[in-house]
Each structure stands twice: as structure tokens, then as C-alpha cells.
């Protein structure tokens, strides 16, 4: 028996108990006549004690030879600690060691395995197995497991069936590049790793399973950011015989369940915003509504003077920064420099200080009087002491720039409290987006999303006006889930393929199996997929997903621990018909 107890479970009630413990040497303190060793396992830390009065000399010397991260087993008696440690649960006791076995030695770790480590990201990624020993990373992985278990519990109680779908599938256009896998047995042909189980879960609805879910790996070969990985995990769900409202109710319920069980937070009914309203009020389709600073469109009231910059703009829009009137000119100039960065791309910014005495001071006093500025303040809900920041230009770019400024100011002002959860649904997305370079339309979500009822005919006359029967779930400014009611008949799906530029032959080659299935009594159906990595990170009070993944890739998509991707042996390439001998 390697252990009778774990390092984190012993308490004062266990005093005088004989125990066997195993774990890693976390720290060692040698005072000559006494040695204290902190022994660590997954469950916690407990102090071991060896001293000249009660410990044999040979055992004392053996304890003195232990290095950091040695794996050891000890037997001893639980005793009361003289100097108690209130910062750990085992701080009232220690174990007087009577036997010590070294199970394995360890090299000195390349970074400290404390809560706050001296290891940089690259070093921690290279030695991820050591990083996982650190309490923050370990706790994140335990937290992720808890979220996954609560998801399974809720969905199972709602009658969902967990079904595994294939990883080796056919390459299909879903918006990002596929990772492809060569087939040795079929020369020149390739599998693709799934970007999502989309078509399979629709086929399960045709198969009559009614309610499906899966916590599943997906793969997209795309540019990476802090909240993206080439392989990621989805909570993938589908339901038959449902309308949009059915989906929203079930998965609002799931989200409320997680917030209560994981975070002990109770939230009311989720607000709903149309896509158009979200863009108009916040400049993006995943707004953070934990704070205000809603956009104020000033175009009509700002274009009646001789200020050419506003007069030539497609839109003039602003936000009120709480307390911003106290900013110095130097601080405002730094803010202007921030939005001029290439990542944001604004050409400049007009500002208005709302003074405490009710007067206004702006960067455009030459063109606008106090009455004008007062109207802007009223429109933007600015109060005395606030700063109105105004951008102008083309609609899409200006809203995007102001959205970035809104989020930056909220971050600086401490308005994005990770302990406050503000979910909402964004609905009524455009069905299609126009690619300005090619002039072709592509699906805003995916080709299987149905148009809103009664709008199918608009595809022929005004494609950009068609709204999708789709919905995104947003939490604290992050999209955590998205889905739609699907097309479930062959004719409508063929019309959709046509407007996405597929020839009948291409549609049959890519999706003939799905079109065939629709001819055998496909029920109305719809679903949603949550990004588990992102959801877990947000519930855990963070927005970067990497530390909630056991073995993540770095920002270049590499696993620096195992050095992947890597070159293949020439014989393997030859066997896969990917390289011929020269």
C-alpha cells in the first residue's frame, strides 16, 4: 500500500493516527537539529518532521539527501504542530516520520513549481507535465472536469443521448481550413479531421435519436490567438421537432445550471438582442453587457456644421467614458495614439469633456457651440465628469474601432469584473455575407442554417436581407455557443447551395449523403455547440483558454513538449504516396 491517506485530508482529529503517505518533495528546510519537508500530492500539502530527539540518525541523513520533486513514501504518526499554518488545511498538524522510501529521484526542475512561478510560457509549455503539478494549473484541470460532469448531468437529465461521431471524415467547406490525413490504403485520397460534427448530428436526427450531445474534439487549421487552439473541444448538441425558442430555453437552462453549480451565481432570464441592435449599440455581435457605454449615433446631429471630417463620414458615433473629464490632455493624446495603432486603425478621435459645472470643452470648439455639445452629451447619456469619445468614418470600420475602445476603457476602469456574469442571446443574424473581393456570398454560420420562416423567397431578390434562424450565446463579451435551426429538406438545401456558388454536381459530390438522407423523412431539427475551452475559462474567471487545457499548443500551433508537428520518415512518406524516390 503506497498510502493510507492523501496529503490534503489529514486534520487535527487525526492526531496520534499512524499513516502512510506518498507524494513529491515540495520544499525542504534543514535547521541542523530538525528537518521539515513539505510533501505534496494532488490533494494538498502536509508537513513532515524529522528531528534529532525522535528520529534515528540514518533516517535523518536520508531526509537531508532528498531533493525537490523527489517521489517518496513515508510512514509515521500524526502529531500537533507547534507553529501552526493557517494558510493550509493541514496547518494544525504534521507527520513525525518513522520510515522513508525514495520511490524515484528527480532532476532539479527548470522552474519553481509554486503558485507564482519563475517559468515563462515557453518553458512551462516545454515541461507541461511539471507545470501541471503547480496548484493553479492542476486546479484549472479539476475545474474543467467538474464543468464537463455538470454538462453531462444536466443534458442526461433532459433526455439527451451521448453519441460519438467519427474523427476521420470527408473534407467539407466550413469556413476554416481542414487538417487532412492521408489514406495509405487509398492512394492519393485523404480524410479530414472534423471542424465540427455538424452533418453527423443532423444525420442522427434523421436516425430518430431526437436529442443528442457529445463533448467532442474538433480541429481547424486557422490563425491562432490567445483564445484559440488548432484542436478544441465542443459541447455539441442537436434536437429534433424543435423551433428556435425550444433551443434557447433548454440551453439557457444549461448555462444557468452551470453558473449556479460551478459559481453559485443565480441569473435571471437572458436578454435578447438582434444582430442589428448589437452592432448599433456595441459595435460587435458578442457584446459585454456587464457595463454600459452604449454607442450613441450622432450622425444626424453632428453633420450640420462646417466640420468636414464629420460631414464626409458615413457614420459619427460616440461613447461616454465615466469619470473621463478628469483626463489631462496628455492622457487623452495617449488614448488617441492607442486607437491609431494598426490593430485598431482609427485616423483620430474627437472628444468632449463634460465639466462638473455643466459646461463642455471639446477638441472641436471651433465648429460646435455649447448647445451642440449638450445635445451630444444627452444623446450619449454622458454625465458631469464624463468624457465623450467620438469616431467617424465608414459604418463597419468605425463601429469596430469604437468597440475596441469601449472594451479597452472598460478594462482600464475595472468594469469587467470576472465574478459578475452577464449572459445574453444574439439572434436574427444575416443568413449570408457578401465577400467584397470575390463578389460572392458565403454563409455567416454554415450552409445548413435555415432562413427565418417566410424569407426563403428573398434569396432570389435580396439575399443580404435574409435573416438566419440562428442564435449565439454570449457571456461577458465572449461567444460561448452558437447554433441554428437547420434546413431539413432537400429542395431548400439545394437552393442554399446554389446561392453559395455550388453547382449541382459540386453539391452532390460534397454533400450527396446528406441530401439523400433528407429524402427519407428528415424531421425539423436544430442545435447548438458550446466552446468548452472558452466556457470553462470564463467560468473560472479568465479569458485565455490555454491553462484550462492539459496539453495545449503554443501561439504558433506547436506542441513544444513533444515537438509536433514534425517531419516524417521518408519511408512513411513513400508508403503514403506523398513523396517518390528520386
XYZ file of C-alpha atoms in Angstrom:
582
model
C 0.000 0.000 0.000
C 1.579 3.245 -1.131
C -0.674 5.437 1.010
C -3.361 5.209 3.633
C -4.283 8.873 3.285
C -3.694 11.721 0.864
C -1.607 14.732 1.807
C -4.594 17.050 1.932
C -7.091 15.133 4.023
C -5.478 14.867 7.469
C -6.721 17.170 10.252
C -6.310 17.702 13.999
C -8.843 14.919 14.557
C -6.247 12.501 13.118
C -3.628 13.233 15.796
C -1.939 10.001 17.032
C -3.024 8.171 13.844
C -0.416 6.043 12.076
C -0.365 6.987 8.374
C 1.350 6.095 5.118
C 1.746 8.958 2.644
C 3.217 9.275 -0.848
C 3.965 12.331 -2.939
C 6.528 14.828 -4.148
C 9.021 16.800 -2.072
C 7.773 20.364 -2.437
C 10.158 22.189 -0.098
C 12.749 21.227 2.488
C 14.001 23.298 5.445
C 17.060 21.991 7.314
C 17.857 23.618 10.680
C 20.530 21.038 11.523
C 18.805 19.507 14.522
C 15.427 19.388 12.740
C 14.303 18.977 9.118
C 10.889 19.937 7.816
C 9.712 18.693 4.435
C 6.529 19.771 2.686
C 5.061 16.704 0.981
C 2.678 17.431 -1.900
C 0.190 15.410 -3.903
C -2.903 16.320 -5.929
C -4.938 16.830 -2.772
C -2.733 19.213 -0.823
C 0.446 19.685 1.224
C 1.389 18.329 4.619
C 4.482 18.981 6.680
C 6.799 16.104 7.585
C 9.186 16.446 10.507
C 12.489 14.709 11.303
C 14.433 15.720 14.432
C 17.478 14.568 16.416
C 15.458 13.647 19.513
C 12.873 11.387 17.850
C 14.461 10.365 14.525
C 17.268 7.849 14.017
C 20.473 9.365 12.649
C 20.354 7.239 9.488
C 16.803 8.378 8.706
C 17.744 11.988 9.412
C 20.599 11.788 6.909
C 18.310 10.154 4.364
C 15.854 13.033 4.733
C 18.697 15.503 4.327
C 19.583 13.939 0.943
C 16.118 14.498 -0.558
C 15.869 16.964 -3.434
C 12.966 18.969 -4.800
C 10.384 16.820 -6.598
C 11.776 13.516 -5.341
C 8.929 10.995 -5.152
C 8.832 9.490 -1.675
C 6.763 7.302 0.620
C 6.739 7.869 4.358
C 5.224 6.145 7.360
C 4.717 7.980 10.606
C 2.402 9.374 13.252
C 0.231 12.477 13.005
C 1.177 14.975 15.725
C 0.151 18.513 16.609
C 2.185 21.273 15.027
C 3.926 23.649 17.385
C 3.880 26.540 14.900
C 0.573 26.270 13.091
C 0.000 27.430 9.497
C -3.495 28.910 8.975
C -2.926 29.169 5.198
C -3.280 25.436 4.526
C -5.970 22.972 5.610
C -3.401 20.662 7.209
C -1.738 23.546 9.057
C -2.594 22.308 12.569
C -0.685 19.055 12.240
C 2.465 17.414 10.919
C 3.708 13.864 10.496
C 6.610 12.610 12.580
C 8.311 10.286 10.088
C 9.408 6.830 11.172
C 10.145 5.267 7.750
C 11.181 6.819 4.415
C 11.384 5.210 0.984
C 12.598 7.070 -2.106
C 10.337 5.887 -4.924
C 12.091 7.978 -7.575
C 14.633 10.746 -7.742
C 14.214 13.951 -9.724
C 16.392 16.385 -11.567
C 16.120 19.967 -10.361
C 13.028 21.388 -12.155
C 13.751 24.122 -14.710
C 11.306 26.455 -12.925
C 9.747 26.697 -9.487
C 6.559 24.703 -9.040
C 4.868 27.286 -6.841
C 1.611 29.173 -7.435
C 3.648 32.072 -8.794
C 6.395 30.549 -10.892
C 9.566 31.980 -12.416
C 8.993 29.978 -15.621
C 7.994 31.792 -18.807
C 5.260 30.497 -21.098
C 7.620 28.690 -23.491
C 9.489 26.954 -20.695
C 6.285 25.924 -18.931
C 4.880 24.566 -22.212
C 8.030 22.523 -22.861
C 7.765 20.932 -19.413
C 3.987 20.898 -19.220
C 3.955 17.730 -17.109
C 5.794 19.709 -14.427
C 3.571 22.750 -14.880
C 0.527 20.566 -14.180
C 1.957 19.871 -10.714
C 1.517 23.559 -9.885
C -1.687 24.240 -7.978
C -3.181 26.841 -10.398
C -2.887 24.579 -13.459
C -3.931 21.450 -11.550
C -6.964 23.253 -10.145
C -7.911 24.522 -13.603
C -7.960 20.968 -14.946
C -10.004 19.745 -11.983
C -12.345 22.696 -12.562
C -12.707 21.731 -16.232
C -13.597 18.172 -15.238
C -16.257 19.497 -12.868
C -17.808 21.646 -15.619
C -17.857 18.686 -18.020
C -19.543 16.482 -15.425
C -22.207 19.122 -14.766
C -22.848 19.432 -18.510
C -23.331 15.678 -18.789
C -25.560 15.621 -15.718
C -27.853 18.393 -16.979
C -28.162 17.098 -20.539
C -28.701 13.495 -19.435
C -31.462 14.648 -17.093
C -33.025 16.471 -20.057
C -33.152 13.220 -22.042
C -30.112 13.713 -24.283
C -28.118 10.720 -25.525
C -24.321 10.938 -25.799
C -23.158 9.614 -29.184
C -19.624 9.551 -30.579
C -19.162 10.630 -34.197
C -16.166 9.861 -36.461
C -12.853 11.723 -36.439
C -11.801 10.562 -39.902
C -14.298 12.177 -42.241
C -14.606 13.875 -45.625
C -13.252 17.362 -46.206
C -16.112 19.882 -46.360
C -16.092 23.690 -46.584
C -16.966 25.050 -43.133
C -15.106 28.351 -43.103
C -11.629 27.290 -41.960
C -9.002 25.012 -43.465
C -9.214 21.314 -42.688
C -6.449 19.246 -41.195
C -6.073 16.366 -43.636
C -4.934 12.780 -43.086
C -3.564 10.727 -45.994
C -5.044 7.272 -46.542
C -2.399 4.586 -47.057
C -4.948 2.146 -48.451
C -6.453 4.618 -50.922
C -3.655 6.178 -52.920
C -3.974 9.942 -53.392
C -7.040 10.221 -51.151
C -7.364 11.917 -47.794
C -9.519 12.024 -44.725
C -10.162 15.305 -42.919
C -10.378 15.866 -39.192
C -13.788 17.366 -38.321
C -14.181 21.094 -37.784
C -17.434 20.083 -36.097
C -19.715 17.018 -36.147
C -22.343 19.127 -37.961
C -23.549 16.766 -40.673
C -23.306 13.692 -38.431
C -25.508 15.186 -35.746
C -28.060 16.095 -38.409
C -27.954 12.501 -39.632
C -28.563 11.341 -36.057
C -31.763 13.405 -36.107
C -32.751 11.671 -39.344
C -31.981 8.447 -37.481
C -34.592 9.342 -34.875
C -32.373 9.789 -31.807
C -34.250 13.029 -31.042
C -31.785 14.538 -28.508
C -28.036 14.141 -28.999
C -24.968 15.566 -27.301
C -21.254 14.949 -27.376
C -18.238 16.545 -25.711
C -16.006 16.275 -28.731
C -12.631 17.311 -30.143
C -12.742 19.487 -33.260
C -9.931 20.710 -35.491
C -9.419 23.904 -37.514
C -6.267 24.879 -39.334
C -6.521 28.626 -38.776
C -4.534 31.542 -37.409
C -4.210 31.338 -33.645
C -4.992 33.763 -30.840
C -4.945 33.520 -27.058
C -8.457 32.053 -27.061
C -7.955 29.640 -29.962
C -6.233 26.312 -30.457
C -5.901 24.139 -33.586
C -7.717 21.422 -31.647
C -10.509 22.439 -29.328
C -13.454 20.890 -27.535
C -17.149 21.480 -28.184
C -20.282 20.608 -26.266
C -22.158 19.623 -29.401
C -25.951 19.251 -29.221
C -28.906 18.671 -31.538
C -32.663 18.249 -31.034
C -35.474 17.157 -33.347
C -39.006 18.580 -33.584
C -37.978 21.945 -32.148
C -38.216 25.619 -33.003
C -35.742 28.321 -32.028
C -37.498 29.065 -28.727
C -37.165 25.419 -27.633
C -33.404 25.523 -28.179
C -32.991 28.834 -26.336
C -34.928 27.590 -23.322
C -33.013 24.305 -22.968
C -29.547 25.819 -23.311
C -30.295 28.905 -21.295
C -31.187 26.309 -18.676
C -27.831 24.588 -19.121
C -25.968 27.877 -18.715
C -27.955 28.832 -15.620
C -27.287 25.359 -14.188
C -23.532 25.771 -14.691
C -23.468 29.270 -13.212
C -25.288 28.023 -10.120
C -23.450 24.707 -9.632
C -19.979 25.955 -10.551
C -20.035 29.603 -9.456
C -23.015 29.770 -7.077
C -24.390 32.622 -9.203
C -28.088 32.959 -9.919
C -29.005 34.948 -13.027
C -32.376 35.987 -14.358
C -33.788 35.461 -17.866
C -31.170 36.161 -20.515
C -31.649 39.388 -22.507
C -32.025 39.014 -26.275
C -30.524 41.338 -28.848
C -30.885 41.184 -32.583
C -27.655 41.192 -34.539
C -28.507 44.638 -35.943
C -29.135 46.055 -32.460
C -25.930 44.555 -31.100
C -23.909 46.151 -33.897
C -25.655 49.502 -33.439
C -25.301 49.605 -29.636
C -21.941 47.893 -29.121
C -20.197 47.602 -32.497
C -19.868 43.819 -32.369
C -22.048 40.720 -32.234
C -20.714 39.474 -28.865
C -21.145 42.498 -26.593
C -20.039 42.607 -22.996
C -23.063 43.965 -21.114
C -21.529 43.948 -17.638
C -21.152 47.699 -18.083
C -22.797 50.494 -20.065
C -21.013 52.783 -22.539
C -23.564 52.038 -25.254
C -22.926 53.694 -28.594
C -24.633 56.985 -29.353
C -25.098 57.598 -33.076
C -24.511 61.303 -33.608
C -24.500 61.428 -37.400
C -27.662 63.473 -37.887
C -26.882 65.983 -35.140
C -23.145 66.390 -35.900
C -23.227 66.960 -39.661
C -24.886 70.367 -39.738
C -21.729 72.441 -39.151
C -18.599 73.070 -41.221
C -16.560 70.224 -39.782
C -15.552 68.357 -42.951
C -14.380 65.191 -41.166
C -17.878 64.552 -39.792
C -19.679 65.804 -42.889
C -17.885 63.340 -45.150
C -18.355 60.380 -42.806
C -20.857 57.589 -43.278
C -21.349 57.480 -39.510
C -20.463 59.593 -36.466
C -20.695 57.643 -33.226
C -19.511 58.088 -29.642
C -19.390 56.660 -26.132
C -19.284 58.299 -22.709
C -16.315 57.305 -20.532
C -17.266 57.502 -16.828
C -15.052 59.997 -14.995
C -13.042 60.708 -18.116
C -13.355 64.504 -17.888
C -10.508 64.437 -15.369
C -8.080 63.154 -18.012
C -5.267 65.538 -18.890
C -4.557 66.489 -22.468
C -1.531 64.204 -22.347
C -3.697 61.262 -21.229
C -6.220 61.938 -23.989
C -3.421 62.156 -26.565
C -2.213 58.713 -25.418
C -5.754 57.417 -25.883
C -5.797 58.816 -29.410
C -2.436 57.154 -30.095
C -3.932 53.876 -28.836
C -6.804 53.907 -31.347
C -4.435 54.941 -34.149
C -2.430 51.743 -33.742
C -2.567 49.449 -36.805
C -4.537 46.880 -34.787
C -7.369 49.434 -34.384
C -6.828 51.650 -37.430
C -8.688 54.844 -36.467
C -7.385 58.068 -38.012
C -8.178 60.181 -34.973
C -10.738 60.982 -32.284
C -12.894 63.916 -31.280
C -13.503 64.341 -27.564
C -15.835 66.334 -25.347
C -15.225 66.927 -21.644
C -18.437 67.214 -19.605
C -17.329 69.572 -16.846
C -18.735 69.398 -13.332
C -20.198 72.921 -13.680
C -22.346 71.827 -16.632
C -20.162 73.378 -19.342
C -18.375 71.495 -22.120
C -14.855 71.622 -23.525
C -14.131 69.818 -26.789
C -11.454 69.362 -29.393
C -13.850 70.888 -31.950
C -14.965 74.048 -30.111
C -14.195 75.980 -33.279
C -17.080 74.256 -35.089
C -19.629 73.418 -32.372
C -21.200 75.540 -29.647
C -22.250 74.611 -26.111
C -25.777 73.791 -27.246
C -24.438 71.315 -29.819
C -22.166 69.646 -27.261
C -25.011 69.461 -24.749
C -27.109 67.615 -27.331
C -24.253 65.137 -27.883
C -23.966 64.596 -24.127
C -27.692 63.938 -23.837
C -27.613 61.528 -26.772
C -24.678 59.584 -25.308
C -26.091 59.617 -21.716
C -22.951 61.421 -20.543
C -22.987 62.879 -17.042
C -20.974 65.674 -15.482
C -17.403 64.405 -15.137
C -17.576 62.094 -18.168
C -15.577 62.186 -21.388
C -17.311 61.630 -24.742
C -15.072 59.898 -27.301
C -16.291 60.227 -30.896
C -15.130 58.404 -34.034
C -16.307 58.780 -37.619
C -15.880 57.068 -40.970
C -17.388 54.045 -42.702
C -20.041 52.217 -40.706
C -18.366 48.845 -40.265
C -14.839 50.082 -39.551
C -15.909 52.892 -37.213
C -18.154 50.690 -35.105
C -15.387 48.092 -34.866
C -12.862 50.733 -33.766
C -15.192 52.211 -31.157
C -15.996 48.720 -29.883
C -12.281 48.120 -29.296
C -12.025 51.448 -27.469
C -15.077 50.611 -25.342
C -13.544 47.305 -24.238
C -10.154 48.886 -23.560
C -11.663 51.615 -21.390
C -13.776 49.088 -19.510
C -10.602 47.105 -18.803
C -8.753 50.210 -17.602
C -11.669 51.269 -15.400
C -12.071 47.819 -13.850
C -15.588 47.343 -15.213
C -15.037 43.785 -16.476
C -15.415 42.001 -13.157
C -14.778 38.265 -13.754
C -17.052 37.413 -10.809
C -20.012 39.118 -12.499
C -21.719 37.081 -15.228
C -23.856 38.775 -17.860
C -25.168 36.324 -20.497
C -27.341 37.240 -23.476
C -28.657 35.788 -26.716
C -27.859 37.444 -30.037
C -30.420 36.452 -32.668
C -31.520 37.250 -36.235
C -28.111 37.184 -37.887
C -27.826 37.749 -41.628
C -28.039 34.402 -43.391
C -25.371 35.350 -45.938
C -22.355 37.649 -46.011
C -21.016 39.248 -49.169
C -17.336 38.748 -49.888
C -16.369 42.128 -51.294
C -13.272 40.758 -53.034
C -14.966 37.906 -54.904
C -18.477 39.357 -55.026
C -19.854 36.005 -53.850
C -21.987 35.263 -50.828
C -20.968 32.841 -48.115
C -22.863 31.501 -45.127
C -22.445 33.587 -41.991
C -22.798 30.451 -39.849
C -22.707 27.392 -42.128
C -24.532 26.126 -45.242
C -27.085 24.121 -43.231
C -28.642 27.073 -41.389
C -32.224 27.748 -42.377
C -33.571 31.207 -43.195
C -36.178 32.714 -40.893
C -39.668 31.431 -41.729
C -41.136 33.116 -44.778
C -37.848 34.581 -46.036
C -36.676 31.846 -48.412
C -38.004 33.694 -51.487
C -35.837 36.716 -50.623
C -32.766 34.698 -51.590
C -33.675 35.351 -55.226
C -34.389 39.084 -54.885
C -32.410 40.442 -51.926
C -30.011 37.867 -50.412
C -28.459 40.343 -47.970
C -31.865 40.986 -46.376
C -32.457 37.356 -45.413
C -32.160 36.692 -41.684
C -30.879 33.370 -40.378
C -32.836 31.221 -37.943
C -29.665 31.316 -35.851
C -28.557 32.370 -32.389
C -25.357 32.925 -30.432
C -24.971 32.724 -26.677
C -22.655 35.434 -25.354
C -21.138 35.564 -21.863
C -19.075 38.519 -20.657
C -18.161 39.636 -24.157
C -17.283 36.169 -25.439
C -19.280 33.944 -27.736
C -19.574 30.691 -25.791
C -22.103 28.965 -28.039
C -23.815 29.241 -31.370
C -26.344 27.313 -33.377
C -29.352 27.407 -35.641
C -32.471 25.689 -36.809
C -31.299 23.568 -39.719
C -32.566 23.077 -43.219
C -34.214 19.646 -43.215
C -35.462 19.161 -46.778
C -33.505 18.509 -49.955
C -35.076 21.260 -52.067
C -34.314 24.084 -49.632
C -30.792 22.791 -49.071
C -30.183 22.746 -52.832
C -31.416 26.340 -53.092
C -28.986 27.304 -50.324
C -26.088 25.549 -52.049
C -26.948 27.354 -55.278
C -26.728 30.776 -53.616
C -23.419 29.822 -52.043
C -21.982 29.190 -55.511
C -22.136 25.371 -55.584
C -23.002 23.749 -58.884
C -25.436 20.805 -58.562
C -22.519 18.482 -59.265
C -20.343 20.066 -56.565
C -23.178 19.942 -54.039
C -23.765 16.258 -54.773
C -20.050 15.448 -54.550
C -19.634 17.265 -51.234
C -22.959 16.633 -49.516
C -24.776 13.976 -51.517
C -25.040 11.758 -48.429
C -26.907 14.495 -46.537
C -29.202 15.362 -49.449
C -30.011 11.673 -49.828
C -30.802 11.390 -46.109
C -33.227 14.314 -46.319
C -35.343 12.234 -48.701
C -36.065 9.646 -46.007
C -38.209 11.595 -43.591
C -35.824 14.087 -42.003
C -37.560 15.807 -39.063
C -37.332 19.551 -38.333
C -34.278 19.949 -36.140
C -31.794 22.400 -34.705
C -28.957 22.601 -32.261
C -26.089 24.465 -30.722
C -22.411 23.975 -29.948
C -20.635 25.464 -26.947
C -16.896 26.051 -26.938
C -15.981 24.109 -23.805
C -12.451 25.534 -23.503
C -13.692 29.122 -23.584
C -16.710 28.420 -21.389
C -14.541 26.808 -18.713
C -12.058 29.696 -18.792
C -14.804 32.313 -18.342
C -16.477 30.365 -15.540
C -13.007 30.169 -13.997
C -12.652 33.956 -14.128
C -10.255 34.090 -17.087
C -10.465 34.598 -20.849
C -7.323 32.779 -22.012
C -8.102 29.118 -22.569
C -4.607 27.629 -22.570
C -4.273 26.973 -18.845
C -7.555 25.052 -18.863
C -6.209 22.569 -21.441
C -3.921 19.778 -20.238
C -1.529 19.851 -23.192
C -2.148 22.981 -25.299
C -0.341 24.199 -28.386
C 1.556 27.487 -28.374
C 0.632 30.558 -30.422
C 2.306 29.019 -33.468
C 0.240 25.844 -33.217
C 3.189 23.800 -31.978
C 3.400 21.354 -29.126
C 6.868 22.286 -27.880
C 6.835 19.452 -25.347
C 6.706 16.622 -27.901
C 7.981 18.796 -30.794
C 4.962 18.494 -33.066
C 4.308 18.933 -35.902
C 7.445 17.168 -37.060
C 8.948 15.645 -40.183
C 8.025 12.091 -41.153
C 10.457 9.361 -42.002
C 10.970 9.136 -45.787
C 9.717 5.541 -45.713
C 6.452 6.669 -44.134
C 6.036 9.346 -46.809
C 6.706 6.802 -49.509
C 4.170 4.393 -48.028
C 1.576 7.199 -48.004
C 2.389 8.083 -51.627
C 3.326 11.610 -50.520
C 6.892 11.505 -51.813
C 8.520 9.453 -54.533
C 12.136 8.374 -54.654
C 14.421 10.491 -56.811
